[in-house]
């Protein structure tokens, strides 16, 4: 299977409530909360596209968009 | 279909507190529905009252937001009249097993093809943190400031004994497992019970000093283990997760159809 490659984290800032679940359990330490307590992908290069943040998010505020280009 | 197609986005952001596990139940349940490729017009979600019960407002299925403890009674009515529809019934622990306890055991006894999801946060979230039949002894609640003395139900054992033909337990930490369990529960023909431990940081977490949502998820991670795992055999203090029952027993609507046929032959 080809290694998954990230295109972007699509984050819905209006829905994010800043609980920090995604930040804590991201295996690559990709995410952080900003001054507004909204999640941002600060180290997108470290993302392994496991989508655990997307699946655990209680606010359905994160979508991992994969780069389909180079398969 | 994308997961957004199953949502009523106009009601977002939702009403649940920051870090409330109920949102993760919604999230994982919708992934299961998406993976199964179900048509949203073939799904009916009935719910009762509680923070958990508000879930039916957020899904773009047919939905009935009914009365406290009675979601399964409404679901039974829908299913008997339209057996081809898929019935999903998420309930809080109070909704399912305090006021709704009788409906719960009898729906299980009949083995009617409904998926019952017990969103177990071990407290009454909506009304401000009263203890529930799933809190367990030693827990604190607004109605038990010095701690509860009541034993809790074991949802898995109760469902088994009552006759449910599919019984599973998971948590909002174990999201991939939850999705797979929901898929199996929905596909199963008969009464399926999925107990999903879901954190209420606002009431249960605060009163029982379990910290924030992140800490509560760590507790689910550290105090549960998969059925059949070495960890669980070596440490019986852990709570088992996974599928406990998955069997074929006569389903209620199918049996009822036979009675209809029998009666029709009789009058003809
Ligand atoms: C007949 C009736 N009795 C009591 C209530 C008050 N009430 C509303 S929600 C609730 C319990 C909610 O707890 P639970 O079902 O565990 O769901 P949660 O809010 O924790 O998700 C109660 C007792 C009610 N709405 N209707
Ligand atoms: S009170 Fe508890 S159960 Fe209700 S929304 Fe808040 S965290 Fe969730």
Coordinates of C-alpha atoms and ligand atoms in Angstrom, one line a residue:
Chain A
X1 CA 0.0 0.0 0.0
X2 CA 1.3 3.4 -0.9
X3 CA 2.2 5.7 2.0
X4 CA -0.5 8.2 2.7
X5 CA 0.3 11.8 2.1
X6 CA -1.4 14.7 3.6
X7 CA -2.8 17.5 1.5
X8 CA -4.3 19.5 4.3
X9 CA -6.1 19.5 7.7
X10 CA -9.4 21.1 7.0
X11 CA -10.4 22.6 10.3
X12 CA -13.8 24.1 11.0
X13 CA -13.0 26.8 13.5
X14 CA -16.6 27.6 14.1
X15 CA -17.2 24.0 15.3
X16 CA -14.0 23.5 17.3
X17 CA -14.5 23.9 21.0
X18 CA -10.9 23.5 22.0
X19 CA -11.2 20.4 24.1
X20 CA -7.6 19.4 23.2
X21 CA -8.4 15.7 22.6
X22 CA -6.9 15.8 19.1
X23 CA -3.8 17.6 20.3
X24 CA -3.1 15.1 23.1
X25 CA -3.5 11.9 21.2
X26 CA -1.9 12.8 17.9
X27 CA 0.9 10.3 17.4
X28 CA 2.9 12.9 15.5
X29 CA 2.4 15.9 17.8
X30 CA 1.1 17.8 14.7
X31 CA -1.6 19.8 16.4
X32 CA -1.8 22.6 18.9
X33 CA -4.4 25.0 20.2
X34 CA -3.9 28.6 19.3
X35 CA -4.6 31.7 21.4
X36 CA -8.3 31.4 20.6
X37 CA -8.3 27.8 21.8
X38 CA -8.9 26.5 18.3
X39 CA -6.9 23.7 16.8
X40 CA -4.2 24.4 14.2
X41 CA -1.9 22.0 12.4
X42 CA 1.5 23.5 13.4
X43 CA 3.6 20.6 12.1
X44 CA 1.7 19.2 9.1
X45 CA 4.8 17.5 7.7
X46 CA 4.7 15.1 10.7
X47 CA 1.2 14.0 9.9
X48 CA 0.9 10.3 9.1
X49 CA -2.7 10.5 8.1
X50 CA -3.9 8.1 10.7
X51 CA -7.1 10.2 11.0
X52 CA -7.4 9.6 14.7
X53 CA -8.0 13.3 15.3
X54 CA -10.7 13.3 12.7
X55 CA -12.4 10.2 14.2
X56 CA -12.1 11.3 17.9
X57 CA -13.1 14.9 17.4
X58 CA -16.3 15.4 19.4
X59 CA -17.1 18.4 17.4
X60 CA -16.6 16.9 13.9
X61 CA -14.4 19.8 13.2
X62 CA -11.4 18.1 11.6
X63 CA -11.0 16.6 8.2
X64 CA -7.8 15.0 7.0
X65 CA -7.6 15.6 3.2
X66 CA -5.1 13.2 1.6
X67 CA -3.1 14.0 -1.5
X68 CA -4.4 11.5 -4.0
X69 CA -1.9 12.7 -6.7
X70 CA 1.2 10.4 -6.2
X71 CA -0.2 6.9 -5.7
Chain B
X1 CA -21.5 9.8 0.6
X2 CA -19.3 12.0 2.8
X3 CA -20.0 12.1 6.6
X4 CA -21.3 15.7 6.2
X5 CA -24.1 14.4 4.0
X6 CA -25.5 12.6 7.1
X7 CA -25.5 15.7 9.2
X8 CA -27.9 18.6 9.7
X9 CA -25.2 21.1 9.5
X10 CA -27.5 24.0 10.3
X11 CA -27.6 22.9 13.9
X12 CA -23.8 23.1 14.3
X13 CA -21.8 23.8 16.4
X14 CA -23.7 21.3 18.5
X15 CA -25.0 21.8 22.1
X16 CA -22.6 19.4 23.8
X17 CA -20.0 20.7 26.2
X18 CA -16.3 21.0 25.1
X19 CA -14.8 17.5 25.2
X20 CA -18.1 15.7 25.7
X21 CA -17.8 12.2 24.4
X22 CA -21.4 12.2 22.9
X23 CA -19.9 14.1 19.9
X24 CA -17.5 11.2 19.4
X25 CA -20.3 8.8 19.5
X26 CA -22.1 10.8 16.8
X27 CA -18.8 10.9 14.8
X28 CA -18.0 7.2 15.0
X29 CA -21.7 6.2 14.4
X30 CA -21.8 8.2 11.2
X31 CA -18.5 6.7 10.0
X32 CA -20.1 3.3 10.5
X33 CA -23.2 4.3 8.5
X34 CA -21.0 5.8 5.8
X35 CA -18.8 2.6 5.6
X36 CA -21.9 0.5 5.3
X37 CA -23.1 2.7 2.5
X38 CA -26.6 3.0 4.0
X39 CA -29.2 5.3 2.3
X40 CA -30.1 7.9 4.9
X41 CA -33.8 7.6 3.8
X42 CA -33.7 4.0 5.1
X43 CA -32.6 4.9 8.6
X44 CA -34.7 5.9 11.5
X45 CA -33.2 7.2 14.7
X46 CA -35.4 7.4 17.8
X47 CA -34.2 9.0 21.0
X48 CA -35.6 9.9 24.4
X49 CA -34.4 12.7 26.6
X50 CA -30.9 13.7 27.8
X51 CA -27.8 15.2 26.4
X52 CA -27.2 11.9 24.6
X53 CA -30.7 11.9 23.2
X54 CA -30.1 15.2 21.5
X55 CA -28.0 13.2 19.0
X56 CA -31.2 12.5 16.9
X57 CA -31.4 16.2 16.1
X58 CA -28.0 16.3 14.4
X59 CA -28.4 13.4 12.0
X60 CA -30.1 13.8 8.6
X61 CA -32.0 10.5 8.9
X62 CA -35.7 10.1 9.8
X63 CA -35.7 11.0 13.4
X64 CA -38.0 10.9 16.4
X65 CA -37.0 12.8 19.5
X66 CA -39.5 11.3 21.9
X67 CA -39.9 11.0 25.7
X68 CA -37.6 10.0 28.5
X69 CA -36.9 6.2 28.6
X70 CA -39.3 5.4 25.7
X71 CA -37.1 5.6 22.6
X72 CA -37.1 1.8 22.3
X73 CA -40.9 1.7 22.5
X74 CA -41.2 4.2 19.6
X75 CA -38.6 2.3 17.7
X76 CA -40.5 -0.9 18.2
X77 CA -43.6 0.7 16.7
X78 CA -41.7 2.0 13.7
X79 CA -39.9 -1.3 13.1
X80 CA -43.0 -3.5 13.3
X81 CA -44.8 -1.3 10.8
X82 CA -41.8 -0.9 8.5
X83 CA -39.5 -3.8 9.1
X84 CA -37.3 -2.9 6.1
X85 CA -36.0 0.3 7.8
X86 CA -32.8 0.4 9.9
X87 CA -33.5 1.5 13.5
X88 CA -30.8 3.2 15.5
X89 CA -31.6 4.1 19.1
X90 CA -29.0 6.0 21.1
X91 CA -29.8 6.4 24.8
X92 CA -28.1 7.8 27.8
X93 CA -27.5 5.4 30.7
X94 CA -30.3 7.0 32.7
X95 CA -32.6 7.0 29.6
X96 CA -31.8 3.4 28.8
X97 CA -31.5 1.8 32.2
X98 CA -33.2 3.9 34.9
X99 CA -36.5 5.2 33.5
X100 CA -36.2 3.1 30.4
X101 CA -35.0 -0.1 32.0
X102 CA -38.2 -2.0 31.4
X103 CA -38.4 -1.1 27.8
X104 CA -34.8 -2.1 27.4
X105 CA -35.0 -5.6 28.8
X106 CA -38.3 -6.4 26.9
X107 CA -36.9 -5.1 23.6
X108 CA -33.9 -7.4 24.2
X109 CA -36.2 -10.3 25.2
X110 CA -38.2 -9.9 21.9
X111 CA -35.0 -9.8 19.9
X112 CA -36.4 -7.1 17.6
X113 CA -34.0 -5.9 14.9
X114 CA -33.0 -2.6 16.5
X115 CA -29.5 -1.3 17.3
X116 CA -29.6 0.1 20.9
X117 CA -26.6 2.3 21.8
X118 CA -26.1 3.0 25.5
X119 CA -24.1 6.2 25.7
X120 CA -22.8 5.5 29.2
X121 CA -21.3 8.5 31.0
X122 CA -22.4 7.1 34.4
X123 CA -24.4 10.2 35.3
X124 CA -27.4 12.3 34.3
X125 CA -25.7 15.0 32.4
X126 CA -28.6 17.0 31.2
X127 CA -30.2 17.6 34.6
X128 CA -27.0 18.5 36.4
X129 CA -25.2 15.4 37.5
X130 CA -27.5 13.1 39.5
X131 CA -26.2 9.5 39.9
X132 CA -27.6 6.8 37.6
X133 CA -27.9 3.0 37.8
X134 CA -24.5 2.9 36.0
X135 CA -22.6 5.2 38.4
X136 CA -21.5 2.4 40.7
X137 CA -20.7 2.5 44.4
X138 CA -18.3 5.1 45.6
X139 CA -19.0 7.6 42.9
X140 CA -20.0 11.2 43.6
X141 CA -22.9 13.0 42.1
X142 CA -25.1 16.0 43.0
X143 CA -27.5 13.5 44.6
X144 CA -24.7 11.7 46.3
X145 CA -22.3 14.3 47.7
X146 CA -20.7 11.8 50.1
X147 CA -20.7 9.0 47.5
X148 CA -23.2 6.5 46.1
X149 CA -23.9 3.2 47.8
X150 CA -25.9 1.7 44.9
X151 CA -24.4 -1.1 42.8
X152 CA -24.4 -0.6 39.1
X153 CA -25.8 -2.7 36.3
X154 CA -23.3 -4.4 34.0
X155 CA -24.9 -3.5 30.6
X156 CA -23.3 -6.5 28.9
X157 CA -24.5 -9.1 31.5
X158 CA -27.9 -7.5 31.7
X159 CA -28.4 -7.5 27.9
X160 CA -27.1 -11.0 27.6
X161 CA -29.5 -12.3 30.3
X162 CA -32.4 -10.3 28.8
X163 CA -31.9 -12.0 25.4
X164 CA -30.1 -9.6 23.1
X165 CA -28.5 -11.5 20.3
X166 CA -25.6 -9.0 19.8
X167 CA -23.8 -7.4 22.7
X168 CA -20.7 -5.3 22.6
X169 CA -18.8 -2.7 24.6
X170 CA -16.4 0.0 23.5
X171 CA -15.3 3.5 24.4
X172 CA -14.9 7.0 22.9
X173 CA -11.1 6.5 23.1
X174 CA -11.2 3.4 21.0
X175 CA -12.7 5.0 17.9
X176 CA -11.6 2.5 15.2
X177 CA -13.0 -0.3 17.3
X178 CA -16.2 1.6 17.9
X179 CA -16.7 2.1 14.2
X180 CA -16.3 -1.7 13.5
X181 CA -18.6 -2.6 16.4
X182 CA -21.3 -0.2 15.2
X183 CA -21.0 -1.7 11.7
X184 CA -21.5 -5.2 13.0
X185 CA -24.3 -4.2 15.4
X186 CA -26.2 -2.4 12.6
X187 CA -25.8 -5.3 10.2
X188 CA -26.8 -7.9 12.8
X189 CA -30.3 -9.2 12.5
X190 CA -31.9 -9.0 16.0
X191 CA -31.6 -6.8 19.0
X192 CA -28.0 -5.4 19.2
X193 CA -26.7 -3.5 22.2
X194 CA -23.6 -1.4 22.1
X195 CA -22.4 0.1 25.3
X196 CA -20.1 2.9 24.6
X197 CA -18.3 4.6 27.5
X198 CA -18.5 8.3 26.8
X199 CA -17.0 11.1 29.0
X200 CA -19.1 13.8 30.7
X201 CA -16.2 16.1 31.9
X202 CA -18.7 18.7 33.1
X203 CA -20.5 16.6 35.7
X204 CA -19.1 13.1 36.2
X205 CA -15.5 14.1 35.5
X206 CA -15.5 17.2 37.8
X207 CA -17.3 15.5 40.7
X208 CA -15.2 12.4 40.6
X209 CA -11.9 14.3 40.1
X210 CA -11.2 12.5 36.8
X211 CA -9.9 15.7 35.2
X212 CA -10.8 17.0 31.8
X213 CA -11.9 15.1 28.7
X214 CA -8.3 14.1 27.8
X215 CA -7.7 12.6 31.3
X216 CA -11.0 10.8 31.1
X217 CA -10.0 9.2 27.7
X218 CA -6.7 8.1 29.3
X219 CA -8.7 6.4 32.0
X220 CA -10.7 4.5 29.3
X221 CA -7.4 3.6 27.6
X222 CA -5.8 2.4 30.8
X223 CA -8.7 0.6 32.6
X224 CA -10.1 -1.4 29.7
X225 CA -8.9 -4.3 27.6
X226 CA -10.0 -6.3 24.7
X227 CA -11.9 -9.5 25.4
X228 CA -9.7 -12.5 24.8
X229 CA -6.5 -10.4 25.3
X230 CA -3.7 -11.4 27.6
X231 CA -4.0 -8.1 29.5
X232 CA -7.6 -9.0 30.4
X233 CA -6.9 -12.5 31.6
X234 CA -3.9 -11.3 33.6
X235 CA -5.8 -8.4 35.2
X236 CA -9.4 -9.1 35.9
X237 CA -9.8 -5.6 37.3
X238 CA -9.8 -4.3 33.8
X239 CA -13.1 -3.8 32.0
X240 CA -13.6 -6.0 28.9
X241 CA -14.2 -4.4 25.5
X242 CA -15.3 -6.0 22.3
X243 CA -18.1 -8.3 21.2
X244 CA -19.6 -10.5 23.9
X245 CA -22.5 -12.1 22.1
X246 CA -23.2 -12.5 18.4
X247 CA -25.8 -15.2 17.7
X248 CA -28.7 -16.0 15.5
X249 CA -32.0 -16.3 17.3
X250 CA -35.5 -15.8 15.8
X251 CA -36.1 -12.1 15.1
X252 CA -39.4 -10.5 16.3
X253 CA -40.6 -8.9 13.1
X254 CA -40.0 -12.1 11.1
X255 CA -41.8 -14.1 13.7
X256 CA -44.6 -11.6 13.6
X257 CA -44.8 -11.9 9.8
X258 CA -45.4 -15.6 10.2
X259 CA -48.3 -14.9 12.6
X260 CA -49.8 -12.5 10.0
X261 CA -49.5 -15.2 7.3
X262 CA -51.1 -17.7 9.7
X263 CA -54.0 -15.4 10.5
X264 CA -54.6 -14.6 6.9
X265 CA -54.7 -18.3 6.0
X266 CA -57.2 -18.8 8.8
X267 CA -59.6 -16.1 7.6
X268 CA -59.2 -17.0 3.9
Ligands
LIG1 C1 -40.4 11.5 32.6 C2 -39.2 12.4 32.8 N1 -38.6 12.2 34.0 C3 -37.5 13.0 34.3 C4 -37.0 13.8 33.3 C5 -35.8 14.7 33.6 N2 -34.6 14.2 32.9 C6 -34.2 14.8 31.8 S1 -32.8 14.1 31.1 C7 -32.7 13.0 32.5 C8 -31.5 12.1 32.6 C9 -30.5 12.2 31.6 O1 -29.4 11.3 31.8 P1 -29.0 10.3 30.8 O2 -30.1 9.5 30.2 O3 -27.9 9.4 31.4 O4 -28.3 11.1 29.6 P2 -27.1 12.2 29.6 O5 -27.8 13.5 29.8 O6 -26.2 11.9 30.7 O7 -26.5 12.1 28.3 C10 -33.7 13.2 33.4 C11 -33.9 12.5 34.6 C12 -37.7 13.9 32.1 N3 -37.3 14.7 31.1 N4 -38.8 13.2 31.9
LIG2 S1 -23.4 17.9 30.7 FE1 -22.1 16.2 30.4 S2 -23.2 14.8 29.0 FE2 -24.2 16.8 28.9 S3 -23.2 17.8 27.1 FE3 -22.1 18.4 29.0 S4 -20.4 16.9 29.1 FE4 -21.9 16.1 27.7

